[in-house]
GROMACS .gro file of C-alpha atoms in nm:
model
  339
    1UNK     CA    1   3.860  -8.464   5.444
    2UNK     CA    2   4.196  -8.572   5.415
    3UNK     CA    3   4.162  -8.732   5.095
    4UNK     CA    4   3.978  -8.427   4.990
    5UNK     CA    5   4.286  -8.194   5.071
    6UNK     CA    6   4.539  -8.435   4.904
    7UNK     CA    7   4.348  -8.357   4.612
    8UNK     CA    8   4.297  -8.031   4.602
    9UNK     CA    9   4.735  -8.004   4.643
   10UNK     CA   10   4.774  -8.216   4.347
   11UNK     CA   11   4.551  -8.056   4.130
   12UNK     CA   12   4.707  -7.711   4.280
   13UNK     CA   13   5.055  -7.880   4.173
   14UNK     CA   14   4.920  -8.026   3.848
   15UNK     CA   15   4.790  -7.668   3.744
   16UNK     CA   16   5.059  -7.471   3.919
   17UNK     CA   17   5.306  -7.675   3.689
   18UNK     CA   18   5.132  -7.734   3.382
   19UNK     CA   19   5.104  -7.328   3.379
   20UNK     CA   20   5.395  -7.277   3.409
   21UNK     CA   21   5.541  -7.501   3.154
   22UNK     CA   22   5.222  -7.403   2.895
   23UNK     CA   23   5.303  -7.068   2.917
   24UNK     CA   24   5.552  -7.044   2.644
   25UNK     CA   25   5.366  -7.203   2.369
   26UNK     CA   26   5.052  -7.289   2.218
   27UNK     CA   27   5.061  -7.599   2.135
   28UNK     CA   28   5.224  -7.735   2.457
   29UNK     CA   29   4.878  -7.581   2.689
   30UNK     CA   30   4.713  -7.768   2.445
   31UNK     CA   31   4.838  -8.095   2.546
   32UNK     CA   32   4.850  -8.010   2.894
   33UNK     CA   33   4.471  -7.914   2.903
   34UNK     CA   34   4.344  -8.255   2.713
   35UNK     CA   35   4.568  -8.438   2.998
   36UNK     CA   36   4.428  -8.259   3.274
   37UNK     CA   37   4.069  -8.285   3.162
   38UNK     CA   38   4.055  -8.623   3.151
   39UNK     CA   39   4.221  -8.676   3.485
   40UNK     CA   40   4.035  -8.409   3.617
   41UNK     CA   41   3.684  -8.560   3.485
   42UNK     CA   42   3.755  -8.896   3.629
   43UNK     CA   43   3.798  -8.707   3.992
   44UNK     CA   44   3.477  -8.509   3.902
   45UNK     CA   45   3.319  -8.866   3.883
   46UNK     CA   46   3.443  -8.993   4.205
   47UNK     CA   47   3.349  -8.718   4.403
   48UNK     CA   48   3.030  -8.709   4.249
   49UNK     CA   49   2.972  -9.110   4.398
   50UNK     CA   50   3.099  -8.985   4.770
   51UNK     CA   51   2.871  -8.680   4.740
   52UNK     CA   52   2.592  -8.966   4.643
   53UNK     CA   53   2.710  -9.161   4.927
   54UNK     CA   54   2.678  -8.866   5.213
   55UNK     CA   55   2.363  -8.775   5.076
   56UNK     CA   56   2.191  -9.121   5.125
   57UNK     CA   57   2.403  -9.141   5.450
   58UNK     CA   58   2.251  -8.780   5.577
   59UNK     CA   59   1.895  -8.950   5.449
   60UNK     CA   60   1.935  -9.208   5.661
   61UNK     CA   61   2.056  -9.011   5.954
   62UNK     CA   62   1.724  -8.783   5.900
   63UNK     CA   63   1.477  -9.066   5.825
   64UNK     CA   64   1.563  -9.232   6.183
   65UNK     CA   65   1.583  -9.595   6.056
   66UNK     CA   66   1.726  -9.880   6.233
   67UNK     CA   67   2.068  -9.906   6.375
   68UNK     CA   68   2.106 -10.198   6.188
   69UNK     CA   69   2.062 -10.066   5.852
   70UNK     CA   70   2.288  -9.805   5.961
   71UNK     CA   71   2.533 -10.021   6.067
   72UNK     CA   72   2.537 -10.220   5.762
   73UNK     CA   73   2.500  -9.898   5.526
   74UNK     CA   74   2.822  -9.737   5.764
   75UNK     CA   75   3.037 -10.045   5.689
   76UNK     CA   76   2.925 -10.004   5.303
   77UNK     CA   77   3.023  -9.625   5.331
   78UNK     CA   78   3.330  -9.712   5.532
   79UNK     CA   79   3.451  -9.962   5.254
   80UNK     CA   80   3.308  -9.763   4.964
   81UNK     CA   81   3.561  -9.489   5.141
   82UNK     CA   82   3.872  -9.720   5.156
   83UNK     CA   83   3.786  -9.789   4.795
   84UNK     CA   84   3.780  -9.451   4.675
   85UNK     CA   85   4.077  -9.359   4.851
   86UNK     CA   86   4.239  -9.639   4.680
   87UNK     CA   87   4.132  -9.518   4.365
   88UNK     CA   88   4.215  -9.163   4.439
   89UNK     CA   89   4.531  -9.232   4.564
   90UNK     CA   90   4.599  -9.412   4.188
   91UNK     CA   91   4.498  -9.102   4.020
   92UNK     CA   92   4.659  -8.809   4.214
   93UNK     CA   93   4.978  -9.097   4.112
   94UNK     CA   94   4.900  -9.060   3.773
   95UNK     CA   95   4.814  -8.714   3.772
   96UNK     CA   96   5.190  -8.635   3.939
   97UNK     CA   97   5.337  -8.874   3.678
   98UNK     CA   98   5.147  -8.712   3.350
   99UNK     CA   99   5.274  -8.341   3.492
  100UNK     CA  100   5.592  -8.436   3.526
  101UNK     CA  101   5.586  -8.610   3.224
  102UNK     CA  102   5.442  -8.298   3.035
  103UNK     CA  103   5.723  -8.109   3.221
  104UNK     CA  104   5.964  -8.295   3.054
  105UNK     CA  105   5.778  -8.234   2.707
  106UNK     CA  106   5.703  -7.894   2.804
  107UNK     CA  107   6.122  -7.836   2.846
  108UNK     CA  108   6.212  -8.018   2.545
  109UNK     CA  109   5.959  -7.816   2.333
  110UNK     CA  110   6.049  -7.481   2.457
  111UNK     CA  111   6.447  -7.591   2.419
  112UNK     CA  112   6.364  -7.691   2.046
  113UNK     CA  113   6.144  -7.379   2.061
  114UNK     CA  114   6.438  -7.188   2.154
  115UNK     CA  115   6.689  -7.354   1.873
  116UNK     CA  116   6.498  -7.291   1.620
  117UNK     CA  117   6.416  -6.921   1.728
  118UNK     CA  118   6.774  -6.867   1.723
  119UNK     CA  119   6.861  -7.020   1.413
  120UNK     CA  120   6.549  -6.790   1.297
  121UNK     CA  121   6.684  -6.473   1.408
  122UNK     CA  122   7.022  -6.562   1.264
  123UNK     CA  123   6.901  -6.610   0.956
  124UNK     CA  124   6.709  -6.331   0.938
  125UNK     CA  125   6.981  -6.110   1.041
  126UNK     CA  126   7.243  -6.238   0.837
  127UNK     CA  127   6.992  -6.149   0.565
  128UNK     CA  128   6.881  -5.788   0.692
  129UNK     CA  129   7.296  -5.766   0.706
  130UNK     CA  130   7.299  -5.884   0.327
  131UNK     CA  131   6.993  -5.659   0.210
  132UNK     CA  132   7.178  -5.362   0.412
  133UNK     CA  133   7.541  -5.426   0.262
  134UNK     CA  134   7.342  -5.457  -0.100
  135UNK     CA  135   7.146  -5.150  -0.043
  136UNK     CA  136   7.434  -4.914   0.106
  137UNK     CA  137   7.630  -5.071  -0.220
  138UNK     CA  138   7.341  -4.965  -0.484
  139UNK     CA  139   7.301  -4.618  -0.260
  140UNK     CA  140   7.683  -4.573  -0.283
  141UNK     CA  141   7.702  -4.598  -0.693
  142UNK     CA  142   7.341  -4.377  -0.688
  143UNK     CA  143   7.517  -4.136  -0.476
  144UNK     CA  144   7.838  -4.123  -0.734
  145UNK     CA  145   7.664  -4.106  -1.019
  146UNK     CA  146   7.429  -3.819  -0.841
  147UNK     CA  147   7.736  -3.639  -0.778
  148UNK     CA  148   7.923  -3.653  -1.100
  149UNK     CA  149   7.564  -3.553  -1.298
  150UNK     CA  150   7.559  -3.265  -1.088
  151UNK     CA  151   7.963  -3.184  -1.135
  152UNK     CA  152   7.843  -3.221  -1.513
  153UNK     CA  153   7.515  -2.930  -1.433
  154UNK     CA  154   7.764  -2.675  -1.275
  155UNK     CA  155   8.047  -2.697  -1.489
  156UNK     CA  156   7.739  -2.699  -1.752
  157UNK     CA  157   7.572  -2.363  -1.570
  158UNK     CA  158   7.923  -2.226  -1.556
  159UNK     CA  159   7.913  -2.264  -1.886
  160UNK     CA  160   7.581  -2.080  -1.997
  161UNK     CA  161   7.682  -1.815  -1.696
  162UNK     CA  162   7.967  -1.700  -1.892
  163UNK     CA  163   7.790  -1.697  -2.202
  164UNK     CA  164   7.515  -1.517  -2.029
  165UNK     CA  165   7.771  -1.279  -1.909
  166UNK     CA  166   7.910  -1.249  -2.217
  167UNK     CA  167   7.564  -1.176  -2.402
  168UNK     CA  168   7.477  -0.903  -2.116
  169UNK     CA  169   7.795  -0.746  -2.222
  170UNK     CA  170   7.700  -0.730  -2.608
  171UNK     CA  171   7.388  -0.622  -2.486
  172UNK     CA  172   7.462  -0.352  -2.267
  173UNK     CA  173   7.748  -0.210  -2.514
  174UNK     CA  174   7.407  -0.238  -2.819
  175UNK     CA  175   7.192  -0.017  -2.523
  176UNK     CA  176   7.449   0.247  -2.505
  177UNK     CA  177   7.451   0.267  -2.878
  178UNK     CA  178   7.048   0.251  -2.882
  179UNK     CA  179   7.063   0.544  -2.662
  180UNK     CA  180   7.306   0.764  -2.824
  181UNK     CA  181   7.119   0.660  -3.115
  182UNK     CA  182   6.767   0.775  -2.937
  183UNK     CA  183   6.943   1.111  -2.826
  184UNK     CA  184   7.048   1.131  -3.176
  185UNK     CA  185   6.664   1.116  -3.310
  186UNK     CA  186   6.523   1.339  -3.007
  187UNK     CA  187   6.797   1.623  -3.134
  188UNK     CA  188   6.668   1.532  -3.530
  189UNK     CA  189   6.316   1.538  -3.418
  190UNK     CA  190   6.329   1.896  -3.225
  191UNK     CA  191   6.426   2.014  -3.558
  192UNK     CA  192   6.167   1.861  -3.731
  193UNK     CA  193   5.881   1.991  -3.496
  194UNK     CA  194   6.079   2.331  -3.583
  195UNK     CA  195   6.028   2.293  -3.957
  196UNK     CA  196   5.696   2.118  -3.862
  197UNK     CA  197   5.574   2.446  -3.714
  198UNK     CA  198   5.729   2.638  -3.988
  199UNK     CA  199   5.540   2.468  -4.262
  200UNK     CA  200   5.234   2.537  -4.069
  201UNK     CA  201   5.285   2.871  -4.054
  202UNK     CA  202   5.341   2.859  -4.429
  203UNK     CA  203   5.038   2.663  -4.484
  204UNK     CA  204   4.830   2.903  -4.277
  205UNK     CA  205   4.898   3.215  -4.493
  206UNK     CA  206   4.898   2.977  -4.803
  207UNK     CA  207   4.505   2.900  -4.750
  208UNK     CA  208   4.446   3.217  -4.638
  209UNK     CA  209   4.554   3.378  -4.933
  210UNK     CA  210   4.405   3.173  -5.146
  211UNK     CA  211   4.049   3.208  -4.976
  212UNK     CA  212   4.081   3.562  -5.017
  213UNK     CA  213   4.165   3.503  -5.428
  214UNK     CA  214   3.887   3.238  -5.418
  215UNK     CA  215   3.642   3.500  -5.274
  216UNK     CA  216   3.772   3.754  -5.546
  217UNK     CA  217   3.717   3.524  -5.787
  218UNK     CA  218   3.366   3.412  -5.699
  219UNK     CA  219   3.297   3.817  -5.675
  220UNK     CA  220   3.403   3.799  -6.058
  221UNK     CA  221   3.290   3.529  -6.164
  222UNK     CA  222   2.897   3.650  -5.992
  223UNK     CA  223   2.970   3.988  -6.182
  224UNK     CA  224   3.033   3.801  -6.473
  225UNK     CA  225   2.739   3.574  -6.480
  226UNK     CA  226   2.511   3.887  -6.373
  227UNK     CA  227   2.632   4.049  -6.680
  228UNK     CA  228   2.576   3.802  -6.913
  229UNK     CA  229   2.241   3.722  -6.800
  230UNK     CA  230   2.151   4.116  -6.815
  231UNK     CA  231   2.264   4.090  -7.167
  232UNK     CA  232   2.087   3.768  -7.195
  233UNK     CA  233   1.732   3.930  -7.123
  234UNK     CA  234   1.787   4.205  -7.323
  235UNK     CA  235   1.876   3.987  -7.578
  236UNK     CA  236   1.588   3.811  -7.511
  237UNK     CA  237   1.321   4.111  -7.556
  238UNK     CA  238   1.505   4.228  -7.870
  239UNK     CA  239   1.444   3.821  -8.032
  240UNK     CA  240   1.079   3.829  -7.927
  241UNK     CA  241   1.011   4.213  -8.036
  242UNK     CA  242   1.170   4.099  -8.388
  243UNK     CA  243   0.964   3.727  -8.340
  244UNK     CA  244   0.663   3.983  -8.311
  245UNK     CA  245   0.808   4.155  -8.638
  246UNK     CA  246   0.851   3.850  -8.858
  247UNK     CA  247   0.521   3.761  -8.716
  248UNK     CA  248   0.369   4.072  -8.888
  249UNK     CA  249   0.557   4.053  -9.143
  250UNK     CA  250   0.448   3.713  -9.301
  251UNK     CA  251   0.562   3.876  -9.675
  252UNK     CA  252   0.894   3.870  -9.548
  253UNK     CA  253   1.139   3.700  -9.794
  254UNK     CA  254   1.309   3.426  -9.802
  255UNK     CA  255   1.649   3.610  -9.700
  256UNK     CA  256   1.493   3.691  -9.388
  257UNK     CA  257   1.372   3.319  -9.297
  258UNK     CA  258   1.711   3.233  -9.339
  259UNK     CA  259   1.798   3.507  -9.096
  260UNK     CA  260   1.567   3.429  -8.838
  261UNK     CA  261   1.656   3.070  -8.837
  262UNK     CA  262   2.053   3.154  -8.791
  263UNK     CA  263   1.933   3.406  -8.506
  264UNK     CA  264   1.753   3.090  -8.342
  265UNK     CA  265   2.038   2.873  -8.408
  266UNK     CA  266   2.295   3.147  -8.254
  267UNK     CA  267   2.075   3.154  -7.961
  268UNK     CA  268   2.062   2.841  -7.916
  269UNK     CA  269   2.436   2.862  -7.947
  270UNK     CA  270   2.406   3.138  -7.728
  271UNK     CA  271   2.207   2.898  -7.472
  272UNK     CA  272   2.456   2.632  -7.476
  273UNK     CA  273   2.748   2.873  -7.429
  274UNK     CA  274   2.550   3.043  -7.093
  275UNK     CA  275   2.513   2.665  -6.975
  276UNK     CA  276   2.900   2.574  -7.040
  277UNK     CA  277   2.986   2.891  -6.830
  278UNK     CA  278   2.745   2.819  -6.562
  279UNK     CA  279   2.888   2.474  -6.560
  280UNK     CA  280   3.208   2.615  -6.541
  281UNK     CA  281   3.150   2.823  -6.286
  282UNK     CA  282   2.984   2.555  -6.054
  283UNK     CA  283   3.313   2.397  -6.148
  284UNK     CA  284   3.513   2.655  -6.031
  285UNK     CA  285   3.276   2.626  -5.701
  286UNK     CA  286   3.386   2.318  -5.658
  287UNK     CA  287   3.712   2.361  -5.696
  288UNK     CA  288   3.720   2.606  -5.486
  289UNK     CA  289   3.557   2.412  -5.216
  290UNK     CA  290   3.825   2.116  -5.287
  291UNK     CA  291   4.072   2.392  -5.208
  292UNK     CA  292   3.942   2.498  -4.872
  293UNK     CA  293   3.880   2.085  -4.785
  294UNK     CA  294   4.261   2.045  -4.868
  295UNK     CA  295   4.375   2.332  -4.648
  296UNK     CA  296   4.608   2.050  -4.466
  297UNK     CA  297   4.753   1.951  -4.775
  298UNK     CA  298   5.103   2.071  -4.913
  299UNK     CA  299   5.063   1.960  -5.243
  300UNK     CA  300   4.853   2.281  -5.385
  301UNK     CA  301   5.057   2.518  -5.532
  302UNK     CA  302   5.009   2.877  -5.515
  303UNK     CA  303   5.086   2.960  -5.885
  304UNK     CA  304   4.891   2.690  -6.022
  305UNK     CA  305   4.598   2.794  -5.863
  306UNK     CA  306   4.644   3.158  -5.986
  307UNK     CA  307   4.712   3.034  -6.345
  308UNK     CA  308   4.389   2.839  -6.311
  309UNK     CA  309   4.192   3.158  -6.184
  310UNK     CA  310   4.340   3.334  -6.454
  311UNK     CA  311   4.270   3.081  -6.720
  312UNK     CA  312   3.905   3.030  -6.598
  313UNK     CA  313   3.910   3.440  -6.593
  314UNK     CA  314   4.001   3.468  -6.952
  315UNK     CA  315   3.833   3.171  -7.109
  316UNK     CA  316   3.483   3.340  -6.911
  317UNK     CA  317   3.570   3.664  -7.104
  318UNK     CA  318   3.675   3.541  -7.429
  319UNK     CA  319   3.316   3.339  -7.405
  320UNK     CA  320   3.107   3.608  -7.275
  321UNK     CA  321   3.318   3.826  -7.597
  322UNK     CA  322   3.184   3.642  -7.857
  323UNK     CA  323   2.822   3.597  -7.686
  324UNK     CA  324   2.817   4.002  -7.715
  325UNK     CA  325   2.944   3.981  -8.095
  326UNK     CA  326   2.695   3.683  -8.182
  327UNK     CA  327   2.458   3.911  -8.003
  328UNK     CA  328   2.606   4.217  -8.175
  329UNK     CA  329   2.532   4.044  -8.582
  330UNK     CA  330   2.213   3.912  -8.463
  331UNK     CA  331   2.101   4.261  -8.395
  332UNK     CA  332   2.288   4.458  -8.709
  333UNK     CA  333   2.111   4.154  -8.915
  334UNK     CA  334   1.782   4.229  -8.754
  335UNK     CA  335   1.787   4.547  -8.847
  336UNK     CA  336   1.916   4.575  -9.171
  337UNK     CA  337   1.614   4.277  -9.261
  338UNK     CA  338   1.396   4.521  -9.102
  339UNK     CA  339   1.486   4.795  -9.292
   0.00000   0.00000   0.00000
């Protein structure tokens, strides 16, 4: 039992100090741990043998053999004992020499550990101190050359401001003129309207005069054409009565062929004369229709159109004059072949 609790305080000691000195690095638990197995194994194997030994020596006890062979097996326990705590003595020796040995390792690692931390963080912050100085350097020349580019964009926006300014000025000065020049128009175009509706006024009677000579001269020129076709039938009956004549009359002479063929030819005449005046007076129609479609229009002139209506007027009796004297011979010729 004793032996047993020297053990357990050396191991206790081994661990208690191999922990602590592992704790700061890796590689130094590693060590510690491959040290302590082995050690630890070899006390594994010797307390396996003494648990051997009690359990044959509890056997024994049960089974009720001879004192003898108790005896004999008690002095074999007894000096198997002294042995083992020989040998256990040993190792707990060379377990307290490999701790403190691995103590010793464990210190001089963590003080090398230590250096070259230091000499780490050094290094590093000399070079963060480098990198910063280098960086606030390169920031500093950004930051002046940010500044004077932005000295150069307001003085250059002062610049354009004033021109700006400038150019509002022009432009305001150009919108007083525009609008003395708009009052200006408004004043010219009241007067306009003023003629405008004057004009209209004029334009109003204009057409309205000449629909009423239009409808005077489509009452004449109707009278006209009523007369000559009155004529025309008369005219008519007299050709056939003297057709019915010459008819009976096949003895007539040659004098009277003659006769009748000039009275057909002057009728004919006749014929194409009536169709010229008709077409003149569907022109006339039309006309007049253009001037009632251009009753908008300012370029009709009043005396023109009288002129016109007074030309059509006299050319329609000079026409329907010389139908009456064609008509007139035709029927003194008749007669005087007659009698």
């Amino acid at each position: 039992m004793s032996l047993k609790k020297r053990l357990s305080k050396t191991s206790r000691r081994s661990s208690s100090g191999v922990g602590a000195a592992s704790a700061p690095t890796l590689a130094s638990e590693a060590t510690a741990r491959a040290v302590t197995r082995s050690e630890f194994q070899e006390l594994v194997a010797a307390v396996s043998q003494l648990k051997q030994q009690t359990q044959r020596q509890l056997s024994v006890e049960n089974g009720r053999t001879e004192e003898a062979q108790v005896g004999s097996e008690l002095q074999v326990f007894a000096a198997a004992v002294a042995s083992n705590k020989s040998a256990l003595g040993k190792v707990a020796e060379l377990v307290l020499e490999k701790t403190s040995e691995l103590q010793e390792r464990v210190a001089t690692q963590l003080q090398q550990f230590q250096v070259e931390s230091n000499k780490r963080l050094t290094d590093k912050t000399s070079e963060l101190q480098e990198r910063v100085a280098t960086q606030l350097q390169q920031f500093q020349v950004e930051s002046n050359k940010r500044l004077t580019d932005v000295a150069l964009a307001i003085e250059r926006l002062e610049f354009r401001f004033k021109h700006h300014i400038r150019d509002c000025q022009t432009v305001a000065e150009q919108v007083d003129v525009q609008r003395e020049a708009l009052a200006h128009v408004k004043t010219q175009l009241g007067q306009t309207q003023l003629l405008v509706d004057q004009q209209r006024d004029d334009q109003r009677a204009f057409v309205e005069t000449v629909q009423y000579t239009s409808k005077a001269c489509e009452d004449k020129v109707a009278a006209a054409t009523a007369s000559s076709a009155k004529s025309l039938e008369a005219f008519q009956q007299r050709v056939i009565a003297f057709v019915k004549g010459v008819e009976t009359s096949t003895r007539a002479s040659k004098r009277q062929k003659n006769i009748l063929h000039q009275c057909l030819d002057e009728q004919v005449k006749l014929g194409q004369l009536l169709g010229e005046a008709d077409a003149r007076c569907s022109r006339i129609e039309s006309y007049c229709e253009e001037l009632q479609r251009k009753r908008d229009e300012r370029h009709v002139d009043r005396d023109c159109v009288m002129q016109i209506v007074e030309r059509t007027e006299r050319s329609l009796k000079q026409r329907v004059e010389a139908v009456l004297e064609l008509v007139h011979l035709c029927v003194q010729a008749s007669s005087s072949s007659s009698v």
